[in-house]
PDB file of C-alpha atoms in Angstrom:
ATOM      1  CA  UNK A   1    -110.056  91.600 -62.823  1.00 36.00           C
ATOM      2  CA  UNK A   2    -109.865  92.485 -66.633  1.00 42.00           C
ATOM      3  CA  UNK A   3    -113.133  92.349 -68.433  1.00 40.00           C
ATOM      4  CA  UNK A   4    -113.022  92.069 -72.238  1.00 43.00           C
ATOM      5  CA  UNK A   5    -115.666  94.038 -74.138  1.00 43.00           C
ATOM      6  CA  UNK A   6    -116.082  93.863 -77.814  1.00 45.00           C
ATOM      7  CA  UNK A   7    -117.306  97.072 -79.624  1.00 43.00           C
ATOM      8  CA  UNK A   8    -117.135  98.630 -83.180  1.00 45.00           C
ATOM      9  CA  UNK A   9    -114.066 100.956 -83.693  1.00 43.00           C
ATOM     10  CA  UNK A  10    -113.744 102.522 -87.155  1.00 46.00           C
ATOM     11  CA  UNK A  11    -115.726  99.843 -88.672  1.00 46.00           C
ATOM     12  CA  UNK A  12    -113.723  96.992 -87.118  1.00 44.00           C
ATOM     13  CA  UNK A  13    -114.628  94.775 -84.223  1.00 46.00           C
ATOM     14  CA  UNK A  14    -111.944  95.206 -81.651  1.00 43.00           C
ATOM     15  CA  UNK A  15    -111.477  94.512 -77.975  1.00 44.00           C
ATOM     16  CA  UNK A  16    -111.683  97.214 -75.238  1.00 42.00           C
ATOM     17  CA  UNK A  17    -110.240  96.177 -71.834  1.00 45.00           C
ATOM     18  CA  UNK A  18    -111.098  97.649 -68.487  1.00 45.00           C
ATOM     19  CA  UNK A  19    -108.155  97.796 -66.031  1.00 49.00           C
ATOM     20  CA  UNK A  20    -107.843  98.355 -62.313  1.00 49.00           C
ATOM     21  CA  UNK A  21    -105.894 101.667 -61.422  1.00 52.00           C
ATOM     22  CA  UNK A  22    -102.246 100.873 -62.145  1.00 60.00           C
ATOM     23  CA  UNK A  23     -99.571 102.247 -59.703  1.00 69.00           C
ATOM     24  CA  UNK A  24     -96.610 104.337 -60.775  1.00 70.00           C
ATOM     25  CA  UNK A  25     -94.374 102.512 -58.159  1.00 69.00           C
ATOM     26  CA  UNK A  26     -94.498  98.690 -58.540  1.00 68.00           C
ATOM     27  CA  UNK A  27     -93.188  95.894 -56.657  1.00 69.00           C
ATOM     28  CA  UNK A  28     -90.248  94.017 -58.267  1.00 72.00           C
ATOM     29  CA  UNK A  29     -91.554  92.039 -61.294  1.00 78.00           C
ATOM     30  CA  UNK A  30     -88.200  90.329 -62.182  1.00 90.00           C
ATOM     31  CA  UNK A  31     -87.891  86.703 -61.869  1.00 92.00           C
ATOM     32  CA  UNK A  32     -85.016  85.333 -59.638  1.00 93.00           C
ATOM     33  CA  UNK A  33     -83.111  84.508 -62.737  1.00 95.00           C
ATOM     34  CA  UNK A  34     -83.527  88.138 -64.022  1.00 95.00           C
ATOM     35  CA  UNK A  35     -82.522  89.433 -60.654  1.00 94.00           C
ATOM     36  CA  UNK A  36     -79.329  87.344 -60.684  1.00 95.00           C
ATOM     37  CA  UNK A  37     -78.396  88.646 -64.161  1.00 95.00           C
ATOM     38  CA  UNK A  38     -79.159  92.295 -63.124  1.00 95.00           C
ATOM     39  CA  UNK A  39     -76.876  91.720 -60.136  1.00 95.00           C
ATOM     40  CA  UNK A  40     -74.021  90.758 -62.577  1.00 96.00           C
ATOM     41  CA  UNK A  41     -74.587  93.775 -64.687  1.00 96.00           C
ATOM     42  CA  UNK A  42     -74.126  96.070 -61.579  1.00 96.00           C
ATOM     43  CA  UNK A  43     -70.478  94.917 -61.577  1.00 95.00           C
ATOM     44  CA  UNK A  44     -70.193  96.983 -64.890  1.00 94.00           C
ATOM     45  CA  UNK A  45     -70.858 100.620 -65.363  1.00 94.00           C
ATOM     46  CA  UNK A  46     -74.614 101.404 -65.012  1.00 96.00           C
ATOM     47  CA  UNK A  47     -75.849 104.537 -66.967  1.00 96.00           C
ATOM     48  CA  UNK A  48     -76.886 107.280 -64.711  1.00 95.00           C
ATOM     49  CA  UNK A  49     -79.359 108.608 -67.052  1.00 97.00           C
ATOM     50  CA  UNK A  50     -81.559 106.479 -69.452  1.00 98.00           C
ATOM     51  CA  UNK A  51     -83.987 107.787 -71.990  1.00 98.00           C
ATOM     52  CA  UNK A  52     -86.734 105.951 -73.905  1.00 98.00           C
ATOM     53  CA  UNK A  53     -88.580 106.422 -76.990  1.00 98.00           C
ATOM     54  CA  UNK A  54     -91.663 104.243 -76.202  1.00 96.00           C
ATOM     55  CA  UNK A  55     -92.575 103.377 -79.640  1.00 96.00           C
ATOM     56  CA  UNK A  56     -94.997 100.604 -80.945  1.00 95.00           C
ATOM     57  CA  UNK A  57     -98.288 101.135 -78.795  1.00 94.00           C
ATOM     58  CA  UNK A  58    -100.433 101.299 -81.898  1.00 93.00           C
ATOM     59  CA  UNK A  59     -98.726  98.563 -83.682  1.00 95.00           C
ATOM     60  CA  UNK A  60     -99.158  96.407 -80.541  1.00 95.00           C
ATOM     61  CA  UNK A  61    -102.896  97.201 -80.680  1.00 93.00           C
ATOM     62  CA  UNK A  62    -103.112  96.263 -84.252  1.00 93.00           C
ATOM     63  CA  UNK A  63    -101.474  93.063 -83.632  1.00 94.00           C
ATOM     64  CA  UNK A  64    -103.611  92.118 -80.678  1.00 92.00           C
ATOM     65  CA  UNK A  65    -106.796  93.339 -82.407  1.00 91.00           C
ATOM     66  CA  UNK A  66    -107.555  95.791 -79.636  1.00 90.00           C
ATOM     67  CA  UNK A  67    -108.333  99.591 -79.717  1.00 88.00           C
ATOM     68  CA  UNK A  68    -105.438 102.031 -80.111  1.00 87.00           C
ATOM     69  CA  UNK A  69    -106.346 103.323 -76.604  1.00 87.00           C
ATOM     70  CA  UNK A  70    -105.681  99.933 -75.221  1.00 90.00           C
ATOM     71  CA  UNK A  71    -102.238  99.851 -76.848  1.00 91.00           C
ATOM     72  CA  UNK A  72    -101.507 103.172 -75.100  1.00 90.00           C
ATOM     73  CA  UNK A  73    -102.813 101.783 -71.750  1.00 90.00           C
ATOM     74  CA  UNK A  74    -100.486  98.888 -72.183  1.00 92.00           C
ATOM     75  CA  UNK A  75     -97.719 101.274 -72.888  1.00 91.00           C
ATOM     76  CA  UNK A  76     -98.133 103.015 -69.628  1.00 89.00           C
ATOM     77  CA  UNK A  77     -98.155  99.773 -67.649  1.00 89.00           C
ATOM     78  CA  UNK A  78     -94.946  99.018 -69.367  1.00 92.00           C
ATOM     79  CA  UNK A  79     -93.468 102.369 -68.379  1.00 91.00           C
ATOM     80  CA  UNK A  80     -94.303 101.673 -64.695  1.00 88.00           C
ATOM     81  CA  UNK A  81     -92.783  98.292 -64.838  1.00 91.00           C
ATOM     82  CA  UNK A  82     -89.512  99.618 -66.669  1.00 93.00           C
ATOM     83  CA  UNK A  83     -89.212 102.382 -63.968  1.00 91.00           C
ATOM     84  CA  UNK A  84     -89.019  99.477 -61.396  1.00 90.00           C
ATOM     85  CA  UNK A  85     -86.157  97.864 -63.300  1.00 94.00           C
ATOM     86  CA  UNK A  86     -84.372 101.175 -63.427  1.00 94.00           C
ATOM     87  CA  UNK A  87     -84.758 101.542 -59.632  1.00 90.00           C
ATOM     88  CA  UNK A  88     -83.581  98.102 -59.165  1.00 91.00           C
ATOM     89  CA  UNK A  89     -80.434  98.633 -61.226  1.00 95.00           C
ATOM     90  CA  UNK A  90     -79.677 102.048 -59.364  1.00 93.00           C
ATOM     91  CA  UNK A  91     -80.394 104.273 -62.564  1.00 96.00           C
ATOM     92  CA  UNK A  92     -80.832 107.710 -61.031  1.00 94.00           C
ATOM     93  CA  UNK A  93     -82.661 109.491 -63.900  1.00 97.00           C
ATOM     94  CA  UNK A  94     -85.141 108.298 -66.567  1.00 97.00           C
ATOM     95  CA  UNK A  95     -86.634 110.350 -69.403  1.00 97.00           C
ATOM     96  CA  UNK A  96     -89.433 109.162 -71.447  1.00 97.00           C
ATOM     97  CA  UNK A  97     -91.059 110.287 -74.695  1.00 97.00           C
ATOM     98  CA  UNK A  98     -94.780 110.349 -73.844  1.00 94.00           C
ATOM     99  CA  UNK A  99     -96.318 112.623 -76.302  1.00 94.00           C
ATOM    100  CA  UNK A 100     -94.720 114.477 -79.211  1.00 96.00           C
ATOM    101  CA  UNK A 101     -95.911 117.787 -80.739  1.00 96.00           C
ATOM    102  CA  UNK A 102     -96.269 115.791 -83.880  1.00 95.00           C
ATOM    103  CA  UNK A 103     -98.854 113.715 -82.330  1.00 94.00           C
ATOM    104  CA  UNK A 104    -101.214 116.461 -82.779  1.00 94.00           C
ATOM    105  CA  UNK A 105    -101.275 115.575 -86.322  1.00 93.00           C
ATOM    106  CA  UNK A 106    -103.218 112.360 -85.449  1.00 91.00           C
ATOM    107  CA  UNK A 107    -107.040 112.071 -85.407  1.00 91.00           C
ATOM    108  CA  UNK A 108    -108.899 114.132 -82.846  1.00 92.00           C
ATOM    109  CA  UNK A 109    -110.317 110.848 -81.432  1.00 91.00           C
ATOM    110  CA  UNK A 110    -106.941 109.406 -80.617  1.00 89.00           C
ATOM    111  CA  UNK A 111    -105.487 112.714 -79.327  1.00 93.00           C
ATOM    112  CA  UNK A 112    -108.603 112.903 -76.856  1.00 92.00           C
ATOM    113  CA  UNK A 113    -108.113 109.249 -75.897  1.00 90.00           C
ATOM    114  CA  UNK A 114    -104.272 109.938 -75.041  1.00 91.00           C
ATOM    115  CA  UNK A 115    -105.307 113.055 -73.000  1.00 93.00           C
ATOM    116  CA  UNK A 116    -107.911 111.124 -71.113  1.00 93.00           C
ATOM    117  CA  UNK A 117    -105.292 108.434 -70.257  1.00 90.00           C
ATOM    118  CA  UNK A 118    -102.799 111.038 -69.230  1.00 91.00           C
ATOM    119  CA  UNK A 119    -105.454 112.677 -66.934  1.00 93.00           C
ATOM    120  CA  UNK A 120    -106.153 109.344 -65.396  1.00 91.00           C
ATOM    121  CA  UNK A 121    -102.522 108.614 -64.864  1.00 88.00           C
ATOM    122  CA  UNK A 122    -101.548 111.865 -63.479  1.00 89.00           C
ATOM    123  CA  UNK A 123    -104.435 111.786 -61.026  1.00 92.00           C
ATOM    124  CA  UNK A 124    -103.267 108.416 -59.934  1.00 89.00           C
ATOM    125  CA  UNK A 125     -99.842 109.889 -59.522  1.00 88.00           C
ATOM    126  CA  UNK A 126    -101.237 112.621 -57.097  1.00 89.00           C
ATOM    127  CA  UNK A 127    -102.988 109.971 -55.220  1.00 90.00           C
ATOM    128  CA  UNK A 128     -99.629 108.097 -54.701  1.00 89.00           C
ATOM    129  CA  UNK A 129     -97.689 111.220 -53.572  1.00 88.00           C
ATOM    130  CA  UNK A 130     -96.738 109.608 -50.261  1.00 89.00           C
ATOM    131  CA  UNK A 131     -95.328 106.430 -51.930  1.00 87.00           C
ATOM    132  CA  UNK A 132     -93.365 108.645 -54.616  1.00 88.00           C
ATOM    133  CA  UNK A 133     -92.004 110.773 -51.718  1.00 89.00           C
ATOM    134  CA  UNK A 134     -91.107 107.738 -49.626  1.00 88.00           C
ATOM    135  CA  UNK A 135     -89.028 106.464 -52.730  1.00 86.00           C
ATOM    136  CA  UNK A 136     -87.607 110.043 -53.274  1.00 89.00           C
ATOM    137  CA  UNK A 137     -88.953 110.189 -56.851  1.00 91.00           C
ATOM    138  CA  UNK A 138     -88.959 113.689 -58.429  1.00 93.00           C
ATOM    139  CA  UNK A 139     -91.381 114.078 -61.353  1.00 93.00           C
ATOM    140  CA  UNK A 140     -90.529 116.631 -64.112  1.00 94.00           C
ATOM    141  CA  UNK A 141     -92.489 117.320 -67.264  1.00 94.00           C
ATOM    142  CA  UNK A 142     -90.681 118.883 -70.279  1.00 95.00           C
ATOM    143  CA  UNK A 143     -92.289 120.263 -73.271  1.00 94.00           C
ATOM    144  CA  UNK A 144     -94.619 123.054 -74.530  1.00 93.00           C
ATOM    145  CA  UNK A 145     -97.541 122.946 -72.086  1.00 88.00           C
ATOM    146  CA  UNK A 146     -99.323 125.894 -73.817  1.00 88.00           C
ATOM    147  CA  UNK A 147    -100.687 123.563 -76.318  1.00 89.00           C
ATOM    148  CA  UNK A 148    -102.266 121.361 -73.644  1.00 93.00           C
ATOM    149  CA  UNK A 149    -105.788 121.590 -72.123  1.00 93.00           C
ATOM    150  CA  UNK A 150    -105.940 123.804 -69.048  1.00 93.00           C
ATOM    151  CA  UNK A 151    -107.079 120.950 -66.707  1.00 94.00           C
ATOM    152  CA  UNK A 152    -104.167 118.699 -67.841  1.00 94.00           C
ATOM    153  CA  UNK A 153    -101.594 121.528 -67.445  1.00 94.00           C
ATOM    154  CA  UNK A 154    -102.947 121.845 -63.801  1.00 94.00           C
ATOM    155  CA  UNK A 155    -102.377 118.232 -63.177  1.00 93.00           C
ATOM    156  CA  UNK A 156     -98.843 118.373 -64.555  1.00 93.00           C
ATOM    157  CA  UNK A 157     -98.040 121.389 -62.465  1.00 93.00           C
ATOM    158  CA  UNK A 158     -99.399 119.733 -59.295  1.00 94.00           C
ATOM    159  CA  UNK A 159     -97.355 116.613 -59.856  1.00 92.00           C
ATOM    160  CA  UNK A 160     -94.161 118.493 -60.251  1.00 93.00           C
ATOM    161  CA  UNK A 161     -94.680 120.544 -57.064  1.00 93.00           C
ATOM    162  CA  UNK A 162     -95.667 117.729 -54.833  1.00 93.00           C
ATOM    163  CA  UNK A 163     -92.402 115.915 -55.709  1.00 92.00           C
ATOM    164  CA  UNK A 164     -89.976 118.624 -56.464  1.00 91.00           C
ATOM    165  CA  UNK A 165     -88.083 118.294 -53.160  1.00 92.00           C
ATOM    166  CA  UNK A 166     -87.224 114.628 -53.899  1.00 93.00           C
ATOM    167  CA  UNK A 167     -83.625 113.840 -55.153  1.00 90.00           C
ATOM    168  CA  UNK A 168     -83.075 110.051 -55.166  1.00 90.00           C
ATOM    169  CA  UNK A 169     -84.667 109.364 -58.562  1.00 91.00           C
ATOM    170  CA  UNK A 170     -85.741 111.666 -61.388  1.00 94.00           C
ATOM    171  CA  UNK A 171     -88.512 110.827 -63.901  1.00 95.00           C
ATOM    172  CA  UNK A 172     -88.689 113.297 -66.725  1.00 96.00           C
ATOM    173  CA  UNK A 173     -91.806 112.954 -68.886  1.00 95.00           C
ATOM    174  CA  UNK A 174     -91.548 114.685 -72.205  1.00 96.00           C
ATOM    175  CA  UNK A 175     -95.158 115.612 -73.097  1.00 95.00           C
ATOM    176  CA  UNK A 176     -96.071 117.998 -75.906  1.00 95.00           C
ATOM    177  CA  UNK A 177     -92.377 117.968 -76.867  1.00 97.00           C
ATOM    178  CA  UNK A 178     -89.994 118.094 -79.752  1.00 97.00           C
ATOM    179  CA  UNK A 179     -86.448 118.849 -79.815  1.00 97.00           C
ATOM    180  CA  UNK A 180     -86.779 121.568 -82.342  1.00 97.00           C
ATOM    181  CA  UNK A 181     -89.403 123.221 -80.176  1.00 97.00           C
ATOM    182  CA  UNK A 182     -87.082 122.964 -77.204  1.00 97.00           C
ATOM    183  CA  UNK A 183     -84.127 124.728 -79.062  1.00 96.00           C
ATOM    184  CA  UNK A 184     -86.483 127.448 -80.398  1.00 96.00           C
ATOM    185  CA  UNK A 185     -87.709 128.139 -76.844  1.00 95.00           C
ATOM    186  CA  UNK A 186     -84.002 128.237 -75.565  1.00 95.00           C
ATOM    187  CA  UNK A 187     -83.062 130.539 -78.431  1.00 95.00           C
ATOM    188  CA  UNK A 188     -85.926 132.938 -77.694  1.00 95.00           C
ATOM    189  CA  UNK A 189     -85.089 133.176 -74.081  1.00 94.00           C
ATOM    190  CA  UNK A 190     -81.464 133.790 -74.813  1.00 95.00           C
ATOM    191  CA  UNK A 191     -82.376 136.448 -77.512  1.00 95.00           C
ATOM    192  CA  UNK A 192     -84.796 138.256 -74.974  1.00 94.00           C
ATOM    193  CA  UNK A 193     -82.004 138.161 -72.491  1.00 95.00           C
ATOM    194  CA  UNK A 194     -79.697 140.077 -74.908  1.00 94.00           C
ATOM    195  CA  UNK A 195     -82.516 142.512 -75.861  1.00 94.00           C
ATOM    196  CA  UNK A 196     -83.147 143.188 -72.118  1.00 94.00           C
ATOM    197  CA  UNK A 197     -79.442 143.708 -71.371  1.00 93.00           C
ATOM    198  CA  UNK A 198     -79.506 140.590 -69.053  1.00 94.00           C
ATOM    199  CA  UNK A 199     -76.872 139.038 -71.324  1.00 93.00           C
ATOM    200  CA  UNK A 200     -74.075 140.146 -73.524  1.00 92.00           C
ATOM    201  CA  UNK A 201     -73.243 138.583 -76.737  1.00 90.00           C
ATOM    202  CA  UNK A 202     -69.852 137.387 -75.137  1.00 90.00           C
ATOM    203  CA  UNK A 203     -72.019 135.168 -72.961  1.00 91.00           C
ATOM    204  CA  UNK A 204     -73.227 133.075 -75.768  1.00 90.00           C
ATOM    205  CA  UNK A 205     -72.088 129.564 -75.491  1.00 90.00           C
ATOM    206  CA  UNK A 206     -73.015 125.985 -75.549  1.00 91.00           C
ATOM    207  CA  UNK A 207     -73.193 125.985 -71.849  1.00 91.00           C
ATOM    208  CA  UNK A 208     -75.764 128.846 -71.636  1.00 93.00           C
ATOM    209  CA  UNK A 209     -77.805 127.021 -74.443  1.00 93.00           C
ATOM    210  CA  UNK A 210     -77.757 123.790 -72.213  1.00 92.00           C
ATOM    211  CA  UNK A 211     -79.022 125.754 -69.282  1.00 92.00           C
ATOM    212  CA  UNK A 212     -81.946 127.126 -71.061  1.00 93.00           C
ATOM    213  CA  UNK A 213     -83.378 123.783 -72.164  1.00 95.00           C
ATOM    214  CA  UNK A 214     -86.490 122.324 -70.876  1.00 94.00           C
ATOM    215  CA  UNK A 215     -84.318 119.558 -69.540  1.00 93.00           C
ATOM    216  CA  UNK A 216     -82.064 121.682 -67.333  1.00 91.00           C
ATOM    217  CA  UNK A 217     -80.639 120.731 -64.949  1.00 89.00           C
ATOM    218  CA  UNK A 218     -80.545 117.060 -65.967  1.00 93.00           C
ATOM    219  CA  UNK A 219     -77.372 115.675 -67.430  1.00 92.00           C
ATOM    220  CA  UNK A 220     -77.595 114.360 -71.045  1.00 93.00           C
ATOM    221  CA  UNK A 221     -78.621 110.695 -71.323  1.00 96.00           C
ATOM    222  CA  UNK A 222     -75.942 108.035 -71.273  1.00 95.00           C
ATOM    223  CA  UNK A 223     -78.232 105.573 -72.941  1.00 97.00           C
ATOM    224  CA  UNK A 224     -81.160 105.995 -75.315  1.00 98.00           C
ATOM    225  CA  UNK A 225     -83.385 103.096 -76.000  1.00 98.00           C
ATOM    226  CA  UNK A 226     -85.882 102.970 -78.844  1.00 98.00           C
ATOM    227  CA  UNK A 227     -88.334 100.125 -79.337  1.00 98.00           C
ATOM    228  CA  UNK A 228     -90.316  98.925 -82.399  1.00 96.00           C
ATOM    229  CA  UNK A 229     -87.499  98.662 -84.906  1.00 95.00           C
ATOM    230  CA  UNK A 230     -87.548 102.353 -85.896  1.00 95.00           C
ATOM    231  CA  UNK A 231     -83.869 103.633 -86.187  1.00 95.00           C
ATOM    232  CA  UNK A 232     -84.377 107.460 -85.870  1.00 94.00           C
ATOM    233  CA  UNK A 233     -84.631 109.993 -82.988  1.00 95.00           C
ATOM    234  CA  UNK A 234     -88.142 111.452 -84.111  1.00 96.00           C
ATOM    235  CA  UNK A 235     -86.954 114.985 -82.763  1.00 97.00           C
ATOM    236  CA  UNK A 236     -86.432 113.591 -79.404  1.00 97.00           C
ATOM    237  CA  UNK A 237     -83.465 115.234 -77.311  1.00 97.00           C
ATOM    238  CA  UNK A 238     -81.608 115.941 -80.343  1.00 95.00           C
ATOM    239  CA  UNK A 239     -79.347 118.277 -78.504  1.00 94.00           C
ATOM    240  CA  UNK A 240     -78.822 116.287 -75.447  1.00 94.00           C
ATOM    241  CA  UNK A 241     -78.189 112.950 -77.114  1.00 93.00           C
ATOM    242  CA  UNK A 242     -75.140 114.044 -79.141  1.00 89.00           C
ATOM    243  CA  UNK A 243     -72.906 111.630 -77.174  1.00 89.00           C
ATOM    244  CA  UNK A 244     -75.382 109.135 -75.988  1.00 93.00           C
ATOM    245  CA  UNK A 245     -75.158 105.420 -76.802  1.00 95.00           C
ATOM    246  CA  UNK A 246     -78.257 104.659 -78.775  1.00 96.00           C
ATOM    247  CA  UNK A 247     -79.885 101.225 -78.798  1.00 97.00           C
ATOM    248  CA  UNK A 248     -82.569 100.179 -81.176  1.00 98.00           C
ATOM    249  CA  UNK A 249     -84.661  96.932 -80.659  1.00 98.00           C
ATOM    250  CA  UNK A 250     -87.454  95.609 -82.862  1.00 97.00           C
ATOM    251  CA  UNK A 251     -89.529  94.673 -79.764  1.00 98.00           C
ATOM    252  CA  UNK A 252     -92.871  96.729 -79.550  1.00 97.00           C
ATOM    253  CA  UNK A 253     -92.875  98.947 -76.377  1.00 97.00           C
ATOM    254  CA  UNK A 254     -95.697  97.030 -74.594  1.00 96.00           C
ATOM    255  CA  UNK A 255     -93.882  93.837 -75.170  1.00 97.00           C
ATOM    256  CA  UNK A 256     -90.450  95.144 -73.870  1.00 97.00           C
ATOM    257  CA  UNK A 257     -89.174  92.775 -71.206  1.00 96.00           C
ATOM    258  CA  UNK A 258     -86.554  92.919 -68.489  1.00 96.00           C
ATOM    259  CA  UNK A 259     -84.406  90.661 -70.680  1.00 97.00           C
ATOM    260  CA  UNK A 260     -84.661  93.320 -73.472  1.00 98.00           C
ATOM    261  CA  UNK A 261     -83.688  96.102 -71.009  1.00 98.00           C
ATOM    262  CA  UNK A 262     -80.768  94.176 -69.650  1.00 97.00           C
ATOM    263  CA  UNK A 263     -79.385  93.414 -73.071  1.00 98.00           C
ATOM    264  CA  UNK A 264     -79.492  97.167 -73.736  1.00 98.00           C
ATOM    265  CA  UNK A 265     -77.494  97.788 -70.552  1.00 97.00           C
ATOM    266  CA  UNK A 266     -75.087  95.206 -71.497  1.00 97.00           C
ATOM    267  CA  UNK A 267     -74.536  96.646 -74.967  1.00 96.00           C
ATOM    268  CA  UNK A 268     -74.092 100.077 -73.382  1.00 96.00           C
ATOM    269  CA  UNK A 269     -71.413  98.576 -71.068  1.00 95.00           C
ATOM    270  CA  UNK A 270     -69.616  97.011 -74.053  1.00 92.00           C
ATOM    271  CA  UNK A 271     -69.425 100.321 -75.931  1.00 90.00           C
ATOM    272  CA  UNK A 272     -69.243 103.009 -73.230  1.00 84.00           C
ATOM    273  CA  UNK A 273     -65.548 103.453 -73.273  1.00 76.00           C
ATOM    274  CA  UNK A 274     -65.507 103.910 -76.975  1.00 65.00           C
ATOM    275  CA  UNK A 275     -67.529 107.109 -76.985  1.00 63.00           C
ATOM    276  CA  UNK A 276     -66.790 108.763 -73.503  1.00 59.00           C
ATOM    277  CA  UNK A 277     -63.639 110.302 -74.903  1.00 53.00           C
ATOM    278  CA  UNK A 278     -65.657 112.319 -77.379  1.00 57.00           C
ATOM    279  CA  UNK A 279     -67.491 114.395 -74.757  1.00 60.00           C
ATOM    280  CA  UNK A 280     -66.411 117.783 -74.634  1.00 60.00           C
ATOM    281  CA  UNK A 281     -65.229 119.699 -71.507  1.00 61.00           C
ATOM    282  CA  UNK A 282     -67.603 122.483 -70.207  1.00 69.00           C
ATOM    283  CA  UNK A 283     -66.845 126.001 -69.588  1.00 74.00           C
ATOM    284  CA  UNK A 284     -68.121 127.915 -66.433  1.00 83.00           C
ATOM    285  CA  UNK A 285     -70.778 130.612 -66.947  1.00 87.00           C
ATOM    286  CA  UNK A 286     -70.067 134.210 -66.339  1.00 88.00           C
ATOM    287  CA  UNK A 287     -71.818 135.558 -63.033  1.00 91.00           C
ATOM    288  CA  UNK A 288     -74.084 137.562 -65.351  1.00 92.00           C
ATOM    289  CA  UNK A 289     -74.996 134.471 -67.198  1.00 91.00           C
ATOM    290  CA  UNK A 290     -75.560 132.432 -64.168  1.00 92.00           C
ATOM    291  CA  UNK A 291     -77.784 135.119 -62.846  1.00 93.00           C
ATOM    292  CA  UNK A 292     -79.867 135.057 -66.164  1.00 93.00           C
ATOM    293  CA  UNK A 293     -80.164 131.205 -65.964  1.00 91.00           C
ATOM    294  CA  UNK A 294     -81.308 131.351 -62.331  1.00 92.00           C
ATOM    295  CA  UNK A 295     -84.061 133.881 -63.255  1.00 92.00           C
ATOM    296  CA  UNK A 296     -85.239 131.723 -66.131  1.00 91.00           C
ATOM    297  CA  UNK A 297     -85.553 128.682 -63.751  1.00 90.00           C
ATOM    298  CA  UNK A 298     -87.186 130.712 -61.151  1.00 90.00           C
ATOM    299  CA  UNK A 299     -89.771 132.017 -63.586  1.00 90.00           C
ATOM    300  CA  UNK A 300     -90.504 128.351 -64.574  1.00 88.00           C
ATOM    301  CA  UNK A 301     -91.103 127.449 -60.894  1.00 87.00           C
ATOM    302  CA  UNK A 302     -93.309 130.527 -60.348  1.00 88.00           C
ATOM    303  CA  UNK A 303     -95.388 129.747 -63.468  1.00 88.00           C
ATOM    304  CA  UNK A 304     -96.104 126.189 -61.892  1.00 84.00           C
ATOM    305  CA  UNK A 305     -97.310 127.860 -58.562  1.00 84.00           C
ATOM    306  CA  UNK A 306     -99.534 130.088 -60.636  1.00 86.00           C
ATOM    307  CA  UNK A 307    -101.057 127.208 -62.638  1.00 86.00           C
ATOM    308  CA  UNK A 308    -101.465 124.969 -59.572  1.00 73.00           C
TER     309      UNK A 308
END
C-alpha cells in the first residue's frame, strides 16, 4: 500500500510517498496489445545494446507536486520496468546513466537523498541475488567510485561480484560517471603503462583506448535513448556513442511507457542500415598490449575483492 504524507519541503507543501521494496526483476507489465507489437518488432533487427539517459525525474516531481526524492524513486521503478521490456525483446545489454559526476553540484540535501536511495536499491539487489542469477543478469558499475561514500562503494562491489559469472543479460549502471572522466582515466592508465615499459608508443591505437575504458568489454550501444526533451549527451559515453543511433523523446523518464520504448526501437530499425556502414574496422592488439589490458582488468577485479 502507498501512503501519502504531506510535509514542508523548502517552504513548499509537497507529497512524500512510502513504497514497498521494489524488485529489480519484474513480471511482464506489458498489455497483450503491447506484447503483440513487441513480437512484430522482433522480425526486424533488435539492438544488442541499448543505453538510456534517464532524464526528467526532478521535472516529474515538480509536475506532480511531490518531493525531488519521490521523483528519483519513480525513476528507479521505471528502470526496473524498462529492464523487463528489454528482456522481453531479447536485448542482451543495457547501460543507464544513474548519477553523473556533475550531480555533485546539486544541493547536499538532494545528493544525500540520492545516495540513500542508491543504498536501498543496492541492498535490495543483494537480497535478490538468486533471482538475478536465475535470469543470468550480470551487474556492472562504471564510474569513478573514489568519490562515493565507503559503504556505498562496498555495496557496489558486492553487487558486481555476486553476479559476475552471469552472461545472459548485462546491466551497466553509470554511477559517479562522466565521459570526460572515463577518457582521462583511460589516458592515465595508458600513460603509466608506457612509463613502466608495459607498453610501447607503437601500441597506441583506438583499440587499446577502447580496452581501457570503464565500459570494457561491453560493445558500443546500438541505440541511445534520452527522455525529457533534452537533445544532448550530457557527457555520457561520448566515446562509445560515436556510431550509435540516438533517439530523443520529450516524455519525462518516470512517464516513459512501453509504447515510447517500442517507438524508439522502431525508429532504430528504420535507420540502422544508414549508419552501420560508417563503423570502422578494428585492429588486433599486439601481444604486449593484450597482456597490459589483461592486467588492467585483473587489477580492477582485485580491487573489488579488496573493497567487498
